[in-house]
Amino acid sequence: MSKYKKIWGIFFSLFFLWLALRKIDFQTIPTVLSQINLNYLFLLILSYTFEMITRAHRWLIIQEKEKLTFKYSFFGLILTFFFNNILPARAGEFFRPYYFAKKDLADSGETLAAVVLERFFDGVMLLTLILISFQNFTNNEILRQASIFTTAFYAIILVGILIAIFSRSFFEKMTGFIFGLLPKKLENFLSNLTHKFIDGLSTIKDFKRLIKIILSSGICWFCSVITVWLGFKAFGLEDNLVLASFVLTVLSISSMIPASPGNIGVYEYFCIFTFNVLGHSAEKGTAFSIVMHGMQYLYILILGIAIAIIEGIKIKEFSPQQPKNKD
């Protein structure tokens, strides 16, 4: 991992944290927090747990492997989030290929393809939420630009996936030309990974599995909306799933910004931003971000440490640049 990525991640986090907190009246934060309906905190944790369960189940559909059970799918998911929370530059995204190869559950190249597919279908759901929730905020230039950027980003990914699936020779020639500019050892490693990556994309050709993935993705994101909605309920805010979808959508788009581990700073700023758009005070947005971000971070931290201990995983053995491969 480049030290420059770490530096830039820390810079972005500090910058957005400064933007978020520069005009906050910190004396009112305890008052806002004291008004939380604690009855909803348990429901928040329960909803977030169900969200993780549905995402782990979706992974079993995306990457059908006889050895891959729900246990390892769930472990891999939590550890991915765990490493994203403690390492910069979203290094945890490389962990599942490493983890499944280490466990001899799946080839790292196929798992990497499955990660791309998972993120792509997340993008499809995100675009759906944009269409549903942004319709009332089209006059906001920042939101309009964000929706355009997100649409373009996932459109490029879709084009790349379609080329890899339906014009494999062209895709391999294109990547081969790019890899040919690199040192021979790295060229061979990336070429081998690309072949396995394309093999892993064959999932999308199976229509029944494709429908299952789409449906399971919808369930995953609906659970995410419910989690935010329960957060609204805890703070006594609008009982409205569309507004909860709006907050979730903005926070999801903001997660694309490179930041320090756990997306600290960026999450808080955009949480306050959405609350301002909805007509709520920055202090209420800050309190909401403390509860929601804190709950998710501690949940993943506790489970991640427990699973790492159970699986005998050490941070120093994980190298994000070169996921372990077992053939």
CSV table of C-alpha atoms in Angstrom, one decimal, residues 20-318:
chain,number,residue,atom,x,y,z
A,20,ALA,CA,-18.2,19.1,9.6
A,21,LEU,CA,-17.3,20.5,13.0
A,22,ARG,CA,-16.2,24.1,12.4
A,23,LYS,CA,-19.7,25.6,13.0
A,24,ILE,CA,-21.0,23.1,15.5
A,25,ASP,CA,-22.3,24.3,18.9
A,26,PHE,CA,-20.8,21.4,21.0
A,27,GLN,CA,-22.7,22.5,24.1
A,28,THR,CA,-26.0,21.4,22.5
A,29,ILE,CA,-24.8,17.9,21.4
A,30,PRO,CA,-25.3,16.3,24.9
A,31,THR,CA,-28.8,17.7,25.0
A,32,VAL,CA,-29.6,16.2,21.6
A,33,LEU,CA,-28.1,12.8,22.5
A,34,SER,CA,-30.1,12.7,25.8
A,35,GLN,CA,-33.3,12.9,23.8
A,36,ILE,CA,-32.6,9.6,22.0
A,37,ASN,CA,-35.3,6.9,22.4
A,38,LEU,CA,-33.1,4.1,23.7
A,39,ASN,CA,-35.7,1.5,22.8
A,40,TYR,CA,-34.6,1.8,19.2
A,41,LEU,CA,-30.9,1.2,19.8
A,42,PHE,CA,-31.5,-2.6,20.2
A,43,LEU,CA,-33.6,-2.5,17.0
A,44,LEU,CA,-30.8,-0.7,15.2
A,45,ILE,CA,-28.3,-3.4,16.1
A,46,LEU,CA,-30.8,-6.1,15.2
A,47,SER,CA,-31.4,-4.5,11.8
A,48,TYR,CA,-27.7,-4.0,11.1
A,49,THR,CA,-27.1,-7.7,12.0
A,50,PHE,CA,-29.8,-8.8,9.6
A,51,GLU,CA,-28.2,-6.6,6.9
A,52,MET,CA,-24.9,-8.4,7.4
A,53,ILE,CA,-26.6,-11.8,7.2
A,54,THR,CA,-28.4,-10.9,4.0
A,55,ARG,CA,-25.1,-9.7,2.5
A,56,ALA,CA,-23.4,-12.9,3.5
A,57,HIS,CA,-26.2,-14.9,1.9
A,58,ARG,CA,-25.9,-12.9,-1.3
A,59,TRP,CA,-22.2,-13.7,-1.5
A,60,LEU,CA,-23.1,-17.4,-1.5
A,61,ILE,CA,-25.3,-16.8,-4.5
A,62,ILE,CA,-22.6,-14.7,-6.3
A,63,GLN,CA,-19.8,-17.2,-5.7
A,64,GLU,CA,-21.2,-20.7,-5.8
A,65,LYS,CA,-18.5,-23.0,-4.3
A,66,GLU,CA,-19.1,-26.3,-2.6
A,67,LYS,CA,-16.6,-25.6,0.2
A,68,LEU,CA,-17.9,-22.1,0.8
A,69,THR,CA,-20.5,-22.2,3.7
A,70,PHE,CA,-22.5,-19.4,5.2
A,71,LYS,CA,-20.1,-19.3,8.2
A,72,TYR,CA,-17.1,-18.4,6.0
A,73,SER,CA,-19.1,-16.1,3.8
A,74,PHE,CA,-20.2,-14.2,7.0
A,75,PHE,CA,-16.7,-14.3,8.4
A,76,GLY,CA,-15.2,-13.0,5.1
A,77,LEU,CA,-17.7,-10.1,5.0
A,78,ILE,CA,-17.2,-9.0,8.6
A,79,LEU,CA,-13.4,-9.2,8.2
A,80,THR,CA,-13.6,-7.1,5.0
A,81,PHE,CA,-15.4,-4.3,6.9
A,82,PHE,CA,-13.1,-4.8,9.8
A,83,PHE,CA,-9.9,-4.2,7.7
A,84,ASN,CA,-11.6,-1.3,5.9
A,85,ASN,CA,-12.1,0.2,9.4
A,86,ILE,CA,-8.5,-0.2,10.6
A,87,LEU,CA,-6.5,0.2,7.3
A,88,PRO,CA,-6.5,3.1,4.9
A,89,ALA,CA,-7.5,3.2,1.2
A,90,ARG,CA,-10.2,0.6,1.7
A,91,ALA,CA,-7.6,-2.2,1.9
A,92,GLY,CA,-10.2,-4.5,3.3
A,93,GLU,CA,-11.7,-5.0,-0.2
A,94,PHE,CA,-8.7,-7.2,-1.0
A,95,PHE,CA,-9.1,-9.3,2.1
A,96,ARG,CA,-11.8,-11.7,0.9
A,97,PRO,CA,-9.7,-13.0,-2.0
A,98,TYR,CA,-6.9,-13.5,0.4
A,99,TYR,CA,-9.0,-15.1,3.1
A,100,PHE,CA,-10.8,-17.5,0.8
A,101,ALA,CA,-7.6,-18.5,-0.9
A,102,LYS,CA,-5.9,-19.0,2.5
A,103,LYS,CA,-8.8,-21.2,3.6
A,104,ASP,CA,-8.7,-23.0,0.2
A,105,LEU,CA,-12.4,-22.1,-0.4
A,106,ALA,CA,-12.0,-20.3,-3.7
A,107,ASP,CA,-9.4,-19.0,-6.1
A,108,SER,CA,-8.4,-15.4,-5.5
A,109,GLY,CA,-9.0,-14.3,-9.1
A,110,GLU,CA,-12.6,-15.7,-9.1
A,111,THR,CA,-13.2,-14.1,-5.7
A,112,LEU,CA,-11.9,-10.8,-7.0
A,113,ALA,CA,-14.4,-11.0,-9.9
A,114,ALA,CA,-17.1,-11.8,-7.4
A,115,VAL,CA,-16.1,-8.7,-5.4
A,116,VAL,CA,-16.5,-6.5,-8.5
A,117,LEU,CA,-19.9,-8.1,-9.2
A,118,GLU,CA,-21.0,-7.5,-5.6
A,119,ARG,CA,-20.0,-3.8,-5.9
A,120,PHE,CA,-21.6,-3.5,-9.3
A,121,PHE,CA,-25.0,-4.8,-8.0
A,122,ASP,CA,-24.6,-2.5,-5.0
A,123,GLY,CA,-24.2,0.3,-7.6
A,124,VAL,CA,-27.4,-0.8,-9.3
A,125,MET,CA,-29.3,-0.6,-6.0
A,126,LEU,CA,-27.6,2.8,-5.3
A,127,LEU,CA,-28.8,4.1,-8.6
A,128,THR,CA,-32.3,2.9,-7.8
A,129,LEU,CA,-32.2,4.8,-4.5
A,130,ILE,CA,-31.0,7.9,-6.3
A,131,LEU,CA,-34.0,7.8,-8.6
A,132,ILE,CA,-36.4,7.2,-5.6
A,133,SER,CA,-34.9,9.6,-3.1
A,134,PHE,CA,-33.3,12.5,-5.1
A,135,GLN,CA,-36.5,13.5,-6.9
A,136,ASN,CA,-37.3,16.0,-4.2
A,137,PHE,CA,-33.8,17.6,-4.2
A,138,THR,CA,-33.1,18.2,-7.9
A,139,ASN,CA,-32.5,22.0,-7.2
A,140,ASN,CA,-29.4,21.1,-5.1
A,141,GLU,CA,-26.4,21.4,-7.4
A,142,ILE,CA,-24.1,19.3,-5.2
A,143,LEU,CA,-26.6,16.4,-5.2
A,144,ARG,CA,-27.2,16.7,-8.9
A,145,GLN,CA,-23.5,16.5,-9.6
A,146,ALA,CA,-23.1,13.6,-7.2
A,147,SER,CA,-25.9,11.6,-8.9
A,148,ILE,CA,-24.3,12.3,-12.4
A,149,PHE,CA,-20.9,11.2,-11.2
A,150,THR,CA,-22.3,8.0,-9.6
A,151,THR,CA,-24.3,7.1,-12.7
A,152,ALA,CA,-21.3,7.6,-14.9
A,153,PHE,CA,-19.0,5.6,-12.6
A,154,TYR,CA,-21.2,2.5,-12.5
A,155,ALA,CA,-22.0,2.9,-16.3
A,156,ILE,CA,-18.2,2.6,-16.9
A,157,ILE,CA,-18.0,-0.5,-14.7
A,158,LEU,CA,-21.0,-2.0,-16.5
A,159,VAL,CA,-19.3,-1.5,-19.9
A,160,GLY,CA,-16.1,-3.1,-18.7
A,161,ILE,CA,-18.0,-6.1,-17.3
A,162,LEU,CA,-20.0,-6.6,-20.5
A,163,ILE,CA,-16.8,-6.4,-22.6
A,164,ALA,CA,-15.1,-8.9,-20.4
A,165,ILE,CA,-18.0,-11.3,-20.6
A,166,PHE,CA,-19.1,-11.0,-24.3
A,167,SER,CA,-15.8,-9.9,-25.9
A,168,ARG,CA,-13.2,-11.7,-23.9
A,169,SER,CA,-10.6,-11.7,-26.6
A,170,PHE,CA,-10.8,-7.9,-27.0
A,171,PHE,CA,-10.7,-7.4,-23.2
A,172,GLU,CA,-7.7,-9.6,-22.9
A,173,LYS,CA,-5.9,-7.8,-25.7
A,174,MET,CA,-6.6,-4.5,-24.1
A,175,THR,CA,-5.4,-5.5,-20.7
A,176,GLY,CA,-2.5,-7.4,-22.2
A,177,PHE,CA,-1.3,-4.2,-23.9
A,178,ILE,CA,-1.5,-2.3,-20.6
A,179,PHE,CA,0.2,-5.1,-18.6
A,180,GLY,CA,2.9,-5.4,-21.3
A,181,LEU,CA,4.2,-2.0,-20.1
A,182,LEU,CA,4.9,-3.4,-16.7
A,183,PRO,CA,7.8,-5.6,-15.4
A,184,LYS,CA,7.6,-9.2,-16.7
A,185,LYS,CA,6.9,-10.8,-13.3
A,186,LEU,CA,4.1,-8.3,-12.5
A,187,GLU,CA,2.7,-8.7,-16.0
A,188,ASN,CA,2.5,-12.5,-15.6
A,189,PHE,CA,0.8,-12.1,-12.2
A,190,LEU,CA,-1.8,-9.7,-13.5
A,191,SER,CA,-2.5,-11.6,-16.7
A,192,ASN,CA,-3.1,-14.8,-14.7
A,193,LEU,CA,-5.3,-12.9,-12.3
A,194,THR,CA,-7.3,-11.3,-15.2
A,195,HIS,CA,-8.0,-14.8,-16.8
A,196,LYS,CA,-9.4,-16.0,-13.5
A,197,PHE,CA,-11.2,-12.7,-13.0
A,198,ILE,CA,-13.1,-13.1,-16.3
A,199,ASP,CA,-13.9,-16.8,-15.5
A,200,GLY,CA,-15.5,-15.5,-12.3
A,201,LEU,CA,-17.7,-13.1,-14.2
A,202,SER,CA,-19.5,-16.1,-15.9
A,203,THR,CA,-22.0,-15.8,-13.0
A,204,ILE,CA,-23.8,-13.0,-14.8
A,205,LYS,CA,-24.6,-15.3,-17.8
A,206,ASP,CA,-26.7,-17.6,-15.6
A,207,PHE,CA,-30.1,-15.9,-15.8
A,208,LYS,CA,-31.6,-17.6,-12.7
A,209,ARG,CA,-28.6,-16.7,-10.6
A,210,LEU,CA,-28.7,-13.2,-11.9
A,211,ILE,CA,-32.3,-12.8,-10.8
A,212,LYS,CA,-31.4,-14.2,-7.4
A,213,ILE,CA,-28.5,-11.8,-7.0
A,214,ILE,CA,-30.7,-8.8,-8.0
A,215,LEU,CA,-33.4,-9.8,-5.5
A,216,SER,CA,-30.9,-10.5,-2.7
A,217,SER,CA,-29.2,-7.1,-3.4
A,218,GLY,CA,-32.6,-5.4,-3.1
A,219,ILE,CA,-33.2,-7.1,0.3
A,220,CYS,CA,-29.7,-6.1,1.5
A,221,TRP,CA,-30.3,-2.4,0.6
A,222,PHE,CA,-33.8,-2.4,2.0
A,223,CYS,CA,-32.3,-3.6,5.3
A,224,SER,CA,-29.8,-0.7,5.1
A,225,VAL,CA,-32.7,1.8,4.6
A,226,ILE,CA,-34.5,0.2,7.6
A,227,THR,CA,-31.4,0.7,9.7
A,228,VAL,CA,-31.3,4.5,8.8
A,229,TRP,CA,-35.1,4.7,9.3
A,230,LEU,CA,-34.7,3.2,12.8
A,231,GLY,CA,-32.0,5.9,13.5
A,232,PHE,CA,-34.6,8.5,12.4
A,233,LYS,CA,-37.1,7.0,14.8
A,234,ALA,CA,-34.6,7.0,17.7
A,235,PHE,CA,-34.1,10.7,17.2
A,236,GLY,CA,-37.8,11.4,16.8
A,237,LEU,CA,-37.4,12.5,13.2
A,238,GLU,CA,-39.7,12.0,10.1
A,239,ASP,CA,-41.3,8.6,9.9
A,240,ASN,CA,-40.4,8.4,6.1
A,241,LEU,CA,-38.5,5.7,4.3
A,242,VAL,CA,-37.8,7.9,1.3
A,243,LEU,CA,-36.0,10.4,3.4
A,244,ALA,CA,-34.1,7.6,5.1
A,245,SER,CA,-33.2,6.4,1.6
A,246,PHE,CA,-31.9,9.9,0.7
A,247,VAL,CA,-29.6,9.9,3.7
A,248,LEU,CA,-28.3,6.4,3.0
A,249,THR,CA,-27.8,7.3,-0.7
A,250,VAL,CA,-25.7,10.4,0.1
A,251,LEU,CA,-23.6,8.5,2.7
A,252,SER,CA,-23.0,5.7,0.2
A,253,ILE,CA,-21.9,8.0,-2.6
A,254,SER,CA,-19.6,9.8,-0.1
A,255,SER,CA,-17.9,6.5,0.8
A,256,MET,CA,-16.2,6.6,-2.7
A,257,ILE,CA,-14.1,9.5,-1.4
A,258,PRO,CA,-10.6,8.2,-0.3
A,259,ALA,CA,-10.3,8.7,3.4
A,260,SER,CA,-8.7,7.3,6.5
A,261,PRO,CA,-9.8,4.0,8.1
A,262,GLY,CA,-13.6,3.8,8.8
A,263,ASN,CA,-14.4,6.8,6.5
A,264,ILE,CA,-14.0,9.0,9.6
A,265,GLY,CA,-14.7,12.7,8.8
A,266,VAL,CA,-16.3,12.1,5.5
A,267,TYR,CA,-19.2,10.2,7.0
A,268,GLU,CA,-19.8,12.9,9.6
A,269,TYR,CA,-19.6,15.8,7.1
A,270,PHE,CA,-22.1,14.2,4.7
A,271,CYS,CA,-24.4,13.2,7.5
A,272,ILE,CA,-24.6,16.8,8.6
A,273,PHE,CA,-25.0,17.9,5.0
A,274,THR,CA,-28.0,15.7,4.5
A,275,PHE,CA,-29.6,16.9,7.7
A,276,ASN,CA,-29.1,20.5,6.6
A,277,VAL,CA,-30.8,19.7,3.3
A,278,LEU,CA,-33.7,18.1,5.2
A,279,GLY,CA,-34.0,21.3,7.4
A,280,HIS,CA,-32.4,20.0,10.6
A,281,SER,CA,-29.7,21.5,12.6
A,282,ALA,CA,-26.0,20.6,12.2
A,283,GLU,CA,-26.0,19.6,15.8
A,284,LYS,CA,-28.7,17.0,15.3
A,285,GLY,CA,-26.8,15.8,12.2
A,286,THR,CA,-23.6,15.5,14.3
A,287,ALA,CA,-25.4,13.6,17.1
A,288,PHE,CA,-27.0,11.3,14.4
A,289,SER,CA,-23.6,10.6,12.9
A,290,ILE,CA,-22.1,9.8,16.3
A,291,VAL,CA,-24.8,7.2,17.1
A,292,MET,CA,-25.0,5.6,13.6
A,293,HIS,CA,-21.3,5.6,12.7
A,294,GLY,CA,-20.3,4.7,16.3
A,295,MET,CA,-22.8,1.8,16.4
A,296,GLN,CA,-21.6,0.4,13.0
A,297,TYR,CA,-17.9,0.9,13.8
A,298,LEU,CA,-18.1,-0.8,17.2
A,299,TYR,CA,-20.2,-3.6,15.9
A,300,ILE,CA,-17.7,-4.4,13.2
A,301,LEU,CA,-14.7,-3.9,15.5
A,302,ILE,CA,-16.0,-6.3,18.2
A,303,LEU,CA,-17.1,-9.0,15.7
A,304,GLY,CA,-13.9,-8.5,13.6
A,305,ILE,CA,-11.6,-9.0,16.5
A,306,ALA,CA,-13.5,-12.0,17.7
A,307,ILE,CA,-13.5,-13.6,14.2
A,308,ALA,CA,-9.8,-12.8,13.7
A,309,ILE,CA,-9.0,-14.5,17.0
A,310,ILE,CA,-11.1,-17.6,16.0
A,311,GLU,CA,-9.5,-17.8,12.6
A,312,GLY,CA,-6.0,-17.1,13.8
A,313,ILE,CA,-5.6,-14.1,11.5
A,314,LYS,CA,-2.9,-11.4,12.1
A,315,ILE,CA,-2.9,-8.0,10.4
A,316,LYS,CA,0.8,-8.2,9.5
A,317,GLU,CA,0.2,-11.4,7.4
A,318,PHE,CA,-2.3,-9.6,5.2
